[in-house]
XYZ file of C-alpha atoms in Angstrom:
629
model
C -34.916 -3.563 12.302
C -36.783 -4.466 15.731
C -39.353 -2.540 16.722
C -41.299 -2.133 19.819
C -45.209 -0.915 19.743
C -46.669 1.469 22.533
C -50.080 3.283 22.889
C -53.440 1.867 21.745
C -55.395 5.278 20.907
C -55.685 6.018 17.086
C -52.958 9.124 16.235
C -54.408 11.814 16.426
C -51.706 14.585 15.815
C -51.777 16.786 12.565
C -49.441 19.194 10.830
C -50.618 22.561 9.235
C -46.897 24.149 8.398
C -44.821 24.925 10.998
C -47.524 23.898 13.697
C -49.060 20.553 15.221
C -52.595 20.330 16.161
C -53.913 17.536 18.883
C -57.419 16.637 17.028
C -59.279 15.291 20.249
C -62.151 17.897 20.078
C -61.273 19.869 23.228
C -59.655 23.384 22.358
C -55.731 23.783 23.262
C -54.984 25.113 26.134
C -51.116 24.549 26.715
C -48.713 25.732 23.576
C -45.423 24.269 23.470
C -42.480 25.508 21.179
C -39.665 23.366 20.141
C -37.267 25.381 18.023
C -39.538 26.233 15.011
C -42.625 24.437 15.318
C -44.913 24.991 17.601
C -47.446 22.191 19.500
C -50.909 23.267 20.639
C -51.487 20.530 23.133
C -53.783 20.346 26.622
C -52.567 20.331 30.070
C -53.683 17.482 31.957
C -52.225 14.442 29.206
C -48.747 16.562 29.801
C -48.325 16.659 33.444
C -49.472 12.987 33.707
C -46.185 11.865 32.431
C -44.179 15.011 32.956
C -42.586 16.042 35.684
C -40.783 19.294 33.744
C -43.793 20.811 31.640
C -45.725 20.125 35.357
C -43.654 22.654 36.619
C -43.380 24.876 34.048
C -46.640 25.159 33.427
C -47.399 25.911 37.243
C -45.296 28.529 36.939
C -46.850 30.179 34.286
C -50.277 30.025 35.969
C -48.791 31.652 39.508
C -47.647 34.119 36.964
C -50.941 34.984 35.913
C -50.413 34.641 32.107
C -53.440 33.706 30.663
C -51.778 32.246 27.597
C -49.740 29.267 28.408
C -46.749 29.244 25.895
C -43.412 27.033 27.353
C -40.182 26.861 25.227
C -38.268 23.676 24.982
C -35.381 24.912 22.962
C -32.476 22.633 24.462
C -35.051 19.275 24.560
C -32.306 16.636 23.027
C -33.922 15.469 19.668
C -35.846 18.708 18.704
C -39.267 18.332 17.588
C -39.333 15.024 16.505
C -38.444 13.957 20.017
C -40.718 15.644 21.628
C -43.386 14.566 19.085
C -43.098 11.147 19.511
C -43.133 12.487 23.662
C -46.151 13.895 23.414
C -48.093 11.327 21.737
C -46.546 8.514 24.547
C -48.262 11.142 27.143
C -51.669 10.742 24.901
C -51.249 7.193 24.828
C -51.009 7.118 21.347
C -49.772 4.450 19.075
C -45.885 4.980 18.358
C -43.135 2.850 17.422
C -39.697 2.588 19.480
C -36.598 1.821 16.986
C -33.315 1.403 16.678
C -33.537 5.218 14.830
C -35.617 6.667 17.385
C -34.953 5.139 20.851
C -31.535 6.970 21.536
C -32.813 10.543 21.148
C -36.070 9.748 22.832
C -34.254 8.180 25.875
C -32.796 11.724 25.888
C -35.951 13.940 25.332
C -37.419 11.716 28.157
C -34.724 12.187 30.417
C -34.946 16.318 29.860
C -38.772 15.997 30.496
C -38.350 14.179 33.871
C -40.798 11.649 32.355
C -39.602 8.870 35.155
C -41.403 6.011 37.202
C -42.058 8.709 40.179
C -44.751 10.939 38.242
C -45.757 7.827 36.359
C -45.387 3.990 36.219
C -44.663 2.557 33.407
C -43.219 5.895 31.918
C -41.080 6.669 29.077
C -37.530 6.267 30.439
C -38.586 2.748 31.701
C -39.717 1.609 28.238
C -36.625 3.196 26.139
C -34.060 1.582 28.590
C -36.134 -1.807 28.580
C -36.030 -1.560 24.582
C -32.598 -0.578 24.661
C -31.452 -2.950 27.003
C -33.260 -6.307 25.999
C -33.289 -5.412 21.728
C -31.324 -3.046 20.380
C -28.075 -3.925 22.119
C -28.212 -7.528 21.292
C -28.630 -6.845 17.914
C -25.648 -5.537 16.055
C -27.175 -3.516 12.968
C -29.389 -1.967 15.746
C -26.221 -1.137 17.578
C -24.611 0.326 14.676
C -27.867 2.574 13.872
C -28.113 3.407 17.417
C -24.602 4.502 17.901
C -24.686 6.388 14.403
C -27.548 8.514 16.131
C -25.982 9.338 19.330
C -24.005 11.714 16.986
C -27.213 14.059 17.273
C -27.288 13.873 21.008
C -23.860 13.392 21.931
C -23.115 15.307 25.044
C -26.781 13.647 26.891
C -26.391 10.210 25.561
C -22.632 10.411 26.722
C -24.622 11.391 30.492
C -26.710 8.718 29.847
C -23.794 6.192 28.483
C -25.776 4.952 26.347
C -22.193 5.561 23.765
C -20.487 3.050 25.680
C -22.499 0.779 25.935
C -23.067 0.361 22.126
C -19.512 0.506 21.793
C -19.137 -2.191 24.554
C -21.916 -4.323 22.633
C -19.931 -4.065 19.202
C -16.768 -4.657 20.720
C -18.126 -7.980 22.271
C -19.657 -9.433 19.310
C -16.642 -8.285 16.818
C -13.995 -10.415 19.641
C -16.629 -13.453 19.294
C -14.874 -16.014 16.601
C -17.593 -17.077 14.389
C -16.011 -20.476 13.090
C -16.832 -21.675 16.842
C -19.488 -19.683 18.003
C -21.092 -19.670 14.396
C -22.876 -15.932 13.359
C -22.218 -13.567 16.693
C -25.710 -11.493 16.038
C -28.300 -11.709 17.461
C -30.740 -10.773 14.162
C -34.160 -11.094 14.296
C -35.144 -12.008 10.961
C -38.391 -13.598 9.052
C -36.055 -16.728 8.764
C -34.433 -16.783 12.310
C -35.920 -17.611 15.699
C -35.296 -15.025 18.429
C -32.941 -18.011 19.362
C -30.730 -17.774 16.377
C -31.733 -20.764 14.817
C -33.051 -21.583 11.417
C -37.009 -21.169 10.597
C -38.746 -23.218 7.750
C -42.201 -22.534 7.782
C -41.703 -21.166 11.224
C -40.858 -23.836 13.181
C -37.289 -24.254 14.507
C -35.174 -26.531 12.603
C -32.185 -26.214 15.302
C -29.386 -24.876 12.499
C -27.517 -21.878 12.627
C -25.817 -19.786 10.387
C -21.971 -20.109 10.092
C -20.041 -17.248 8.918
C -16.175 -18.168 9.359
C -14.850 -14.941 8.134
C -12.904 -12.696 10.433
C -14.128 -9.031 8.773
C -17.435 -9.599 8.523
C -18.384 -6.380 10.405
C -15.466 -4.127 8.963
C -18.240 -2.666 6.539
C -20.883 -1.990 8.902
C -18.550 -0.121 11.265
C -17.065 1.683 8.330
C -20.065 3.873 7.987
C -19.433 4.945 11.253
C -17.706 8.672 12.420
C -14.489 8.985 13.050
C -14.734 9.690 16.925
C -17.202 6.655 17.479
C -15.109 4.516 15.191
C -11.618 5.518 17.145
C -13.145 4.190 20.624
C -14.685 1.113 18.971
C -11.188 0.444 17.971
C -9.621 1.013 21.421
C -12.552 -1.307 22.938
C -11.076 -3.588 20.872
C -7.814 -3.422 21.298
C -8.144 -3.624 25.102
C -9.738 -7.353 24.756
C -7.178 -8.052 22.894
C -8.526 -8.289 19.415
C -5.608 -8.934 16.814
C -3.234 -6.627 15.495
C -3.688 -8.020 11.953
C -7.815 -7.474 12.742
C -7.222 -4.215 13.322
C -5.144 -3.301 10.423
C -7.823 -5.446 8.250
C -10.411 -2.376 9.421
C -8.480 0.605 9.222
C -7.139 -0.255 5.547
C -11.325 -0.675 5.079
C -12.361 2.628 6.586
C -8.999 4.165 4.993
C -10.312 3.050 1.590
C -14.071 4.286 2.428
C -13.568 7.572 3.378
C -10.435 9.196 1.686
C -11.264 9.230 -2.047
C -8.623 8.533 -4.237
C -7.247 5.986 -1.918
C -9.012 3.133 -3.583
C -11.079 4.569 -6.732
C -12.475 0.878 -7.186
C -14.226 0.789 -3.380
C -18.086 1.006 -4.473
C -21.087 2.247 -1.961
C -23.262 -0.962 -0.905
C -26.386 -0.937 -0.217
C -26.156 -0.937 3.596
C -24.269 2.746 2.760
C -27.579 4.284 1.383
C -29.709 3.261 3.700
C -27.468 5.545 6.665
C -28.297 9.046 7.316
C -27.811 11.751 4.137
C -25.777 13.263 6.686
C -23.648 10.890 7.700
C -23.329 9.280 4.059
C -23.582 11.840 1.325
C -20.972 14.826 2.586
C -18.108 14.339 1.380
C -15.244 15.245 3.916
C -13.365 18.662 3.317
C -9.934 18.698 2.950
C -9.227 19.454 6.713
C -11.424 16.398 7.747
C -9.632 14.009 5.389
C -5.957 15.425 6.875
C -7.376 14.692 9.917
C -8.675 11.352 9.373
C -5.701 10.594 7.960
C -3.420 11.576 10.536
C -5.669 9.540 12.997
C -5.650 6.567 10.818
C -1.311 6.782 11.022
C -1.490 7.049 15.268
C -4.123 3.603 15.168
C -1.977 1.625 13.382
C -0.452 -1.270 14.550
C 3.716 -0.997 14.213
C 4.219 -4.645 13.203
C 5.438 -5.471 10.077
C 3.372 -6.789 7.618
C -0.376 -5.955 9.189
C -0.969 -3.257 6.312
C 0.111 -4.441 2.569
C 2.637 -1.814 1.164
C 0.546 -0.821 -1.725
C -2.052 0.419 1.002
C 0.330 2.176 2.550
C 1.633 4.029 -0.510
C -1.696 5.103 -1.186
C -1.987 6.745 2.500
C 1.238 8.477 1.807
C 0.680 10.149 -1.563
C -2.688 11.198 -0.383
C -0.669 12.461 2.795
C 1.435 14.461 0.443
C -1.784 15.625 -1.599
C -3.469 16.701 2.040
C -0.066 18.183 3.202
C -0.053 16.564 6.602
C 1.722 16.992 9.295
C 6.009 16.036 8.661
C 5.313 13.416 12.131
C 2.459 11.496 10.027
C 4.572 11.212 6.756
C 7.907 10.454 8.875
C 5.728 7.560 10.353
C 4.121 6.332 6.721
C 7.878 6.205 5.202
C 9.194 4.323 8.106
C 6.397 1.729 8.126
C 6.897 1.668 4.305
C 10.685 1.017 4.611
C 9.976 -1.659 7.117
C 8.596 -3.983 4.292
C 9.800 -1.924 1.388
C 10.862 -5.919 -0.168
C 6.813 -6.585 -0.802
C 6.462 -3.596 -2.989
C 6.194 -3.594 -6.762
C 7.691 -0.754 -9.222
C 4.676 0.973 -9.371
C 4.238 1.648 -6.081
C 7.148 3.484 -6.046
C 6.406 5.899 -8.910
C 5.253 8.533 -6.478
C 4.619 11.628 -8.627
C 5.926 15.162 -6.996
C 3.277 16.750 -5.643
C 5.731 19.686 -4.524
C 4.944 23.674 -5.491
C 8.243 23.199 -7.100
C 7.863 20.971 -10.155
C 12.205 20.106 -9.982
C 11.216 16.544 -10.628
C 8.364 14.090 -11.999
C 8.899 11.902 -9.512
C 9.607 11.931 -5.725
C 13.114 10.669 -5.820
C 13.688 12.355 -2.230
C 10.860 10.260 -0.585
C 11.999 6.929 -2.360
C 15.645 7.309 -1.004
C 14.237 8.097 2.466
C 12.043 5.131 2.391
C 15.683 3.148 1.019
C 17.982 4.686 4.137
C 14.853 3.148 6.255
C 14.861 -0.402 5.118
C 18.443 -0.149 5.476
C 18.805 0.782 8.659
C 16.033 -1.715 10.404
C 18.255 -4.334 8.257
C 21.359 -3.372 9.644
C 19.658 -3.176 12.990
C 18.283 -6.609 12.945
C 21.838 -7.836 12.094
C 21.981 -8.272 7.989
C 24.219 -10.896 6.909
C 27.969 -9.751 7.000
C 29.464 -9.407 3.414
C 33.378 -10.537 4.521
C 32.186 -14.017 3.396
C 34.747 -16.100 2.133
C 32.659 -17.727 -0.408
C 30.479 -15.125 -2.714
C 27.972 -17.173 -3.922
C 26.949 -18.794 -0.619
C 26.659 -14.981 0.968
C 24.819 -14.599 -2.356
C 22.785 -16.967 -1.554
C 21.595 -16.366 1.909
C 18.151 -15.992 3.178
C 18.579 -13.269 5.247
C 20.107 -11.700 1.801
C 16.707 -11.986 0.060
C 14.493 -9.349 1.130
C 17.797 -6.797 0.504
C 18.503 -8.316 -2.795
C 14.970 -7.944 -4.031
C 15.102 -4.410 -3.179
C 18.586 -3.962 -4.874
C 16.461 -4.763 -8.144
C 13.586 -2.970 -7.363
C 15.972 0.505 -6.623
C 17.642 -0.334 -9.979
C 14.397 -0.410 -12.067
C 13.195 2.504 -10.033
C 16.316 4.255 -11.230
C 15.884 3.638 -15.122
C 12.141 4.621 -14.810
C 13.384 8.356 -13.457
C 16.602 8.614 -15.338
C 14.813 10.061 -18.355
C 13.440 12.927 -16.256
C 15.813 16.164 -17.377
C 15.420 17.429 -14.561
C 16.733 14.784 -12.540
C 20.257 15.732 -10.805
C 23.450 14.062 -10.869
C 23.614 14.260 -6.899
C 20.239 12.731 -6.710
C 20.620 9.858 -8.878
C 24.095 8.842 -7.362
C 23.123 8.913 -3.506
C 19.941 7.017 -4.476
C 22.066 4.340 -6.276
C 24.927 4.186 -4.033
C 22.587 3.789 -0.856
C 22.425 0.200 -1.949
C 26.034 -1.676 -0.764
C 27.591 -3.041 -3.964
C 28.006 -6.264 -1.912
C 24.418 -7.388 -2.031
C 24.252 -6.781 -6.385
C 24.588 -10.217 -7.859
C 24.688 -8.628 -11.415
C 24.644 -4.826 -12.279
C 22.804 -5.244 -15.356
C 20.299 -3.101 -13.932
C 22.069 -0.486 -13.041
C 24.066 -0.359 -16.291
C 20.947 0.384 -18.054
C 19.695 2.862 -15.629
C 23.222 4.858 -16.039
C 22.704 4.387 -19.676
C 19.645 5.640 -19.877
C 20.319 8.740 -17.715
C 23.492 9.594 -19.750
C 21.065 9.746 -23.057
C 18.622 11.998 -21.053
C 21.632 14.108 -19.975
C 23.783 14.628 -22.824
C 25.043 17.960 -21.878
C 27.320 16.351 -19.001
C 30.630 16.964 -18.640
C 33.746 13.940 -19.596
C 34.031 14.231 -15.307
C 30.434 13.765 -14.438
C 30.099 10.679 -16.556
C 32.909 8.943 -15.162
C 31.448 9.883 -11.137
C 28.080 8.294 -12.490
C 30.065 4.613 -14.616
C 31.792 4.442 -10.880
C 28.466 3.529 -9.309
C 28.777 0.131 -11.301
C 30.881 -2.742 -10.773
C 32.201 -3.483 -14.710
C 33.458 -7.095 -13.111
C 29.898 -7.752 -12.704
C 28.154 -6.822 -15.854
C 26.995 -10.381 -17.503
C 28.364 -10.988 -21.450
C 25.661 -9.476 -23.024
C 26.316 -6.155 -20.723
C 29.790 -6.332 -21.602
C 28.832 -6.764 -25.371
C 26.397 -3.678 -25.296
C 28.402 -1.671 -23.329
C 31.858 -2.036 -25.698
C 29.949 -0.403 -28.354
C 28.195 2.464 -26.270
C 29.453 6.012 -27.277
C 27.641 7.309 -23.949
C 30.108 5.792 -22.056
C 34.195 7.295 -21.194
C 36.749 5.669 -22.910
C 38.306 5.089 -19.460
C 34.802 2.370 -18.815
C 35.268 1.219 -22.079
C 38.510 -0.329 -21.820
C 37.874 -1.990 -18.503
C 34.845 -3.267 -19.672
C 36.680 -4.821 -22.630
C 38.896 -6.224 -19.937
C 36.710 -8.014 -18.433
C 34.900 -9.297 -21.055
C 38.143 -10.892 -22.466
C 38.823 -12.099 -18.917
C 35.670 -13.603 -19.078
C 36.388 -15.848 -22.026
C 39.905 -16.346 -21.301
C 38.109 -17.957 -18.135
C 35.300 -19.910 -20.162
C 38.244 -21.133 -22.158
C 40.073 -22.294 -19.074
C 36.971 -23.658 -17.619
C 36.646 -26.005 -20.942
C 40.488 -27.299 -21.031
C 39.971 -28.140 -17.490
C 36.790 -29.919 -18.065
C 38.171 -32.023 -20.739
C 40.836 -32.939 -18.024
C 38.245 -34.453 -15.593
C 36.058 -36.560 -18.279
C 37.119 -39.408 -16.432
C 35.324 -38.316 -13.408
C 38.395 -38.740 -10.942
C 38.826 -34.694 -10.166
C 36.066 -31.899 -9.840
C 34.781 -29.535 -11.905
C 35.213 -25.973 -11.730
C 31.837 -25.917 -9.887
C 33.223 -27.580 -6.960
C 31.146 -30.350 -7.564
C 32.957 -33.792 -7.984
C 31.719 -35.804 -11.473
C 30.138 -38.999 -9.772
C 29.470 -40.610 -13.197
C 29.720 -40.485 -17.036
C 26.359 -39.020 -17.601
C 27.116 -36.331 -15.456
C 30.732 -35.804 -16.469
C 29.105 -35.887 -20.230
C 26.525 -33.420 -19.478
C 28.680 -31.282 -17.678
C 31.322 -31.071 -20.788
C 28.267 -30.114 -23.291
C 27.451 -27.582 -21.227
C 30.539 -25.787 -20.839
C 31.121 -26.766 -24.861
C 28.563 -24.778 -25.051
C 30.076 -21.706 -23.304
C 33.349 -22.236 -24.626
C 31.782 -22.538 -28.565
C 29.391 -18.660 -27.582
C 32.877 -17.057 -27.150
C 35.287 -18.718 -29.845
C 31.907 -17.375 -32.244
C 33.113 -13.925 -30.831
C 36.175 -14.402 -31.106
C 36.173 -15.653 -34.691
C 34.447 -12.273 -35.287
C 36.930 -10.184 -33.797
C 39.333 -11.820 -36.227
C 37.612 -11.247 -39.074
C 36.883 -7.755 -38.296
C 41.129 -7.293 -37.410
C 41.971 -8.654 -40.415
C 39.701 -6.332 -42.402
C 40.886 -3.194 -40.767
C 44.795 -4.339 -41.244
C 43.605 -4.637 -44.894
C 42.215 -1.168 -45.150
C 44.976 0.134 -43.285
C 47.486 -1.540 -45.440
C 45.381 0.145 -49.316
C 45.873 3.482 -47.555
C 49.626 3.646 -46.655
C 49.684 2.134 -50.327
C 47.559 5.268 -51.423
C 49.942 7.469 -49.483
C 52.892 6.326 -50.924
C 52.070 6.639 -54.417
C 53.432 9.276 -56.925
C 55.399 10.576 -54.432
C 59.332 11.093 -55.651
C 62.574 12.938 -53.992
C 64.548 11.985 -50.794
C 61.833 13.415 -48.291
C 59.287 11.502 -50.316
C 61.530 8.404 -49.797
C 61.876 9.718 -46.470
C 58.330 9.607 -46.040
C 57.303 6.065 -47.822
C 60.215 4.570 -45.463
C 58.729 5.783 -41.891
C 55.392 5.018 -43.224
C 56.406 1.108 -43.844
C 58.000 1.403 -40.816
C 54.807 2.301 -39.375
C 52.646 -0.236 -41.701
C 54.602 -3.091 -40.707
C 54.720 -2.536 -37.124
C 50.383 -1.802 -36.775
C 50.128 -4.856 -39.696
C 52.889 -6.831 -37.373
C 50.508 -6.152 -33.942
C 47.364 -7.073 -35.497
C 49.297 -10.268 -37.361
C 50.601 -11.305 -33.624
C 46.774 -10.617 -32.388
C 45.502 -12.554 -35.247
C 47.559 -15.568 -34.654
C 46.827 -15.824 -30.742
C 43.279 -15.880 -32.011
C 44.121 -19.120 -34.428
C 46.075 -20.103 -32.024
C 43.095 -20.415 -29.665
C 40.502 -21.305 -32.027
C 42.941 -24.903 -32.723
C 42.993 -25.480 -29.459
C 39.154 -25.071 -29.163
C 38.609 -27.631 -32.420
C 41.427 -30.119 -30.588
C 38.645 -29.971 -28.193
C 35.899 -30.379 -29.897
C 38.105 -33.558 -31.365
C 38.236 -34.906 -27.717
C 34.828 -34.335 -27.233
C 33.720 -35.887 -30.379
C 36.368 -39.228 -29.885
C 34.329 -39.553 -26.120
C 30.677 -39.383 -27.428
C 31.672 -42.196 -29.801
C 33.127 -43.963 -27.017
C 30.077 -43.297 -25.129
């Protein structure tokens, strides 16, 4: 820290409790009191350099008081102001500073010490420091704005506030990959030019810094008011928007805890004011703070990452802030709600009411406003002839990305018992079914919720399985979900629909790519074969597909032909012993019966067979073309 040395006498001030003593062998004659000390100092040294104690104490003498006591209790700085006064009037050695030059440009300005009771006086030589040191440097800028805090209202008189602020602002605007380091520092190993020293002689080099925050840390330890104008100096020379984000996340993170528990204190923190450093902010400061924090941010998209910003909301919701500062948070969150992760979203309910574990209300706000600024900025249409290209669209991405990230939200709360039917159905239909490539997700979310909530009704089940799309469950979906005793009977059967749809069109897909092995029609991909590699590649593949379902379907056989088995042993049980016409009565209607389940399952059991030759006259074809091959 610069430093600037006045006086030449030795010091000769001494403390004895709350009182100051002037040890220059002459008995005090003039007794000052600054809040609670006291100063027993001599006349003529004073009204040398001061033009108020010069009047005061002529006023005490056309008084006729014989003891001259004057009270100072508004003198900007207190006593260690007008300490460092005093001994400036004795011409004793002192030290101006970055620490002390703000509050003792104040004092001096209260004391009237100027150039017309004395050249050379005190104002002269703070403003000179001031002017020619401590605002070209910027750590003495930093300290010397941190202690107009204790003299606010005169150094805001004197603006010496602005003009800190003004210094900051210009050196923080200065690019330092083409200026190099924009402080002016003063170090053992830096010329008062900014060059390099080695073994102090100039070697010409500077410093190069090419990072854009460099001084987001330093003006992080400042208060909120100073920091708030620094920022709006900025802003009016046009600083970036993405610069100014880069420092509010930084002061965000410094001074609400919580907000980032890995932020450490650096050195530069402990060497500030106790004052300034060591309180931590009440709950009313931090709501404030916040609050502030939401009206300086920049309302592009993309300047703050969205895990920041979930952190200022839930320690909004912890603070209780005002609805207009967590309306703004969820907005700015929905605006880039396709960068966030799963855990951001797991905001716990910080409520009176403990209805939920989670927030599901916020989430679904934060949904209905990514939504809406997509609709706004004209989403892709979804009356698109061709599925997979709308699929497939970029403007599709960011809303397809947060399609899976509301589905994995969804299974992550559907355990919660507590967790409504309402809720959970407005939250999942808020995404348009159109922009779902697959509902796997959402099947297991539904799934998942129906296990947590077993006590719903037949009705309530089937509201919830009409969320999903059963014609866009994959295979294995379709596999899991035939077999699920959560689900209606009603979802059952379509989803057994499908599935067999689904191989009927694999199977399809196969005959027709046997067809085209010569490479003279296309595919069912669209794509045309353009060779026998490809053509050969392109039948293994869908061999492959093809062989995955006639394995399922060989099961399903074996499994039919087992139950007509069982079925058949206990009509034979049935039957048995029993004698008279209405037994006869009874074995006839039950072979009736036997042979026309036995007959349904034979029919279904042939069209199986039936399929599964066609599949190995396939696999013939294939086999006869790989030799040719």
């Amino acid at each position: 820290m610069a430093c600037m040395k006045l006086g030449s006498k030795t010091d000769g001030f001494q403390q004895q409790g709350q009182a100051w003593f002037c040890t220059t062998g002459l008995p005090s004659d003039v007794t000052v009191e600054v809040g609670e000390m006291t100063f027993h100092l001599h006349k003529f040294p004073l009204l040398s350099k001061c033009g108020l104690l010069e009047k005061l104490i002529h006023q005490k003498y056309e008084a006729g008081e014989d003891a001259c006591v004057i009270q100072l209790p508004d003198i900007p700085g207190g006593p260690k102001a007008f300490e460092l006064a005093a001994k400036f009037c004795y011409g004793m050695k002192m030290e101006l500073t970055a620490s002390n030059v703000v509050y003792l440009r104040c004092a001096a300005e209260h004391l009237e010490m100027t150039e017309e009771i004395a050249e050379g006086n005190l104002i002269t030589q703070t403003e000179v420091f001031l002017d020619q040191v401590v605002l070209r440097s910027w750590k003495d800028s930093i300290k010397a704005l941190q202690t107009c805090e204790y003299v606010l209202p005169d150094a805001e008189d004197l603006q010496i506030v602005k003009r800190c602020i003004d210094s900051l602002a210009i050196k923080a605007c200065k690019d330092p990959s083409l200026v190099g380091w924009p402080i002016v520092e003063h170090g053992p190993m830096q010329s008062p030019g900014g060059s390099i020293l080695w073994n102090g002689i100039s070697t010409g080099a500077r410093p190069r810094y090419s990072s854009t925050n460099w001084w987001y840390e330093d003006v992080s330890s400042l208060s909120l008011p100073m920091y708030r104008r620094l920022i709006s100096s900025l802003e009016t020379r046009g600083i970036g928007q993405e610069i100014i984000s880069g420092s509010l996340t930084f002061y965000a993170s410094r001074h609400l805890p919580g907000l980032d528990r890995r932020q450490s204190i650096s050195e530069a923190n402990i060497r500030l004011e106790p004052r300034v450093l060591m309180a931590l902010p009440s709950e009313e400061e931090q709501r404030h703070l916040l609050e502030e924090i939401d009206r300086l941010l920049p309302s592009q998209k993309g300047l703050m990452s969205t895990k920041i910003l979930f952190g200022l909301l839930r320690t909004a919701m912890i603070l209780r802030a005002s609805p207009s500062c967590m309306f703004n948070l969820e907005r700015r969150i929905g605006m880039q709600l396709d960068q966030a992760s799963l855990g951001d979203l797991l905001i716990p309910n910080f409520s009176d009411s403990t209805e939920t574990l989670y927030n599901v209300d916020c989430i679904h706000r934060i949904v209905e406003h990514f939504l809406a600024r997509y609709q706004m900025i004209g989403g892709a249409s979804p009356d698109v002839a061709d599925d997979d290209q709308f699929l497939g669209s970029p403007s599709l991405i960011p809303v397809i990305a947060v399609a899976k990230l509301v589905d994995g939200y969804l299974a992550e709360v559907a355990s919660d018992a507590n967790l409504k039917p309402s809720k959970f159905q407005a939250l999942a239909a808020a995404i348009p079914d159109d922009v779902r490539p697959l509902d796997d997700g959402l099947y297991r979310a539904i799934d998942i919720y129906l296990k947590a909530h077993s006590w719903l009704t037949e009705f309530q089940r089937e509201e919830l399985c009409r969320l999903m799309n059963c014609q866009k469950l994959s295979l294995e979906a379709c596999t899991h979900a035939a077999q699920n005793e959560r689900l209606p009977l009603r979802v059952v059967v379509q989803v057994l629909f499908f599935e067999q749809l689904q191989l009927k069109t694999s199977i399809a897909g196969c005959f027709l790519v046997s067809d085209n092995l010569d490479g003279s029609r296309p595919l069912r991909s669209g794509l045309p074969i353009s060779g026998e590699d490809t053509g050969w590649a392109s039948a293994i593949r869908e061999n492959q597909v093809l062989k995955v379902g006639m394995d399922s379907m060989r099961m399903r056989v074996s499994e039919l032909e087992k139950e007509c088995s069982s079925m058949r042993e206990e009509l034979e049980k049935l039957t048995k012993g029993r004698s008279g016409w209405s037994a006869g009565g009874r074995k006839f209607r039950s072979n009736i019966i036997k042979g026309q389940i036995c007959s349904a399952q034979e029919d279904a059991i042939s069209k199986e067979r039936g399929t599964e030759q066609r599949f190995e006259k396939e696999q013939l074809k294939l086999t006869k073309y790989k030799n040719h091959m």
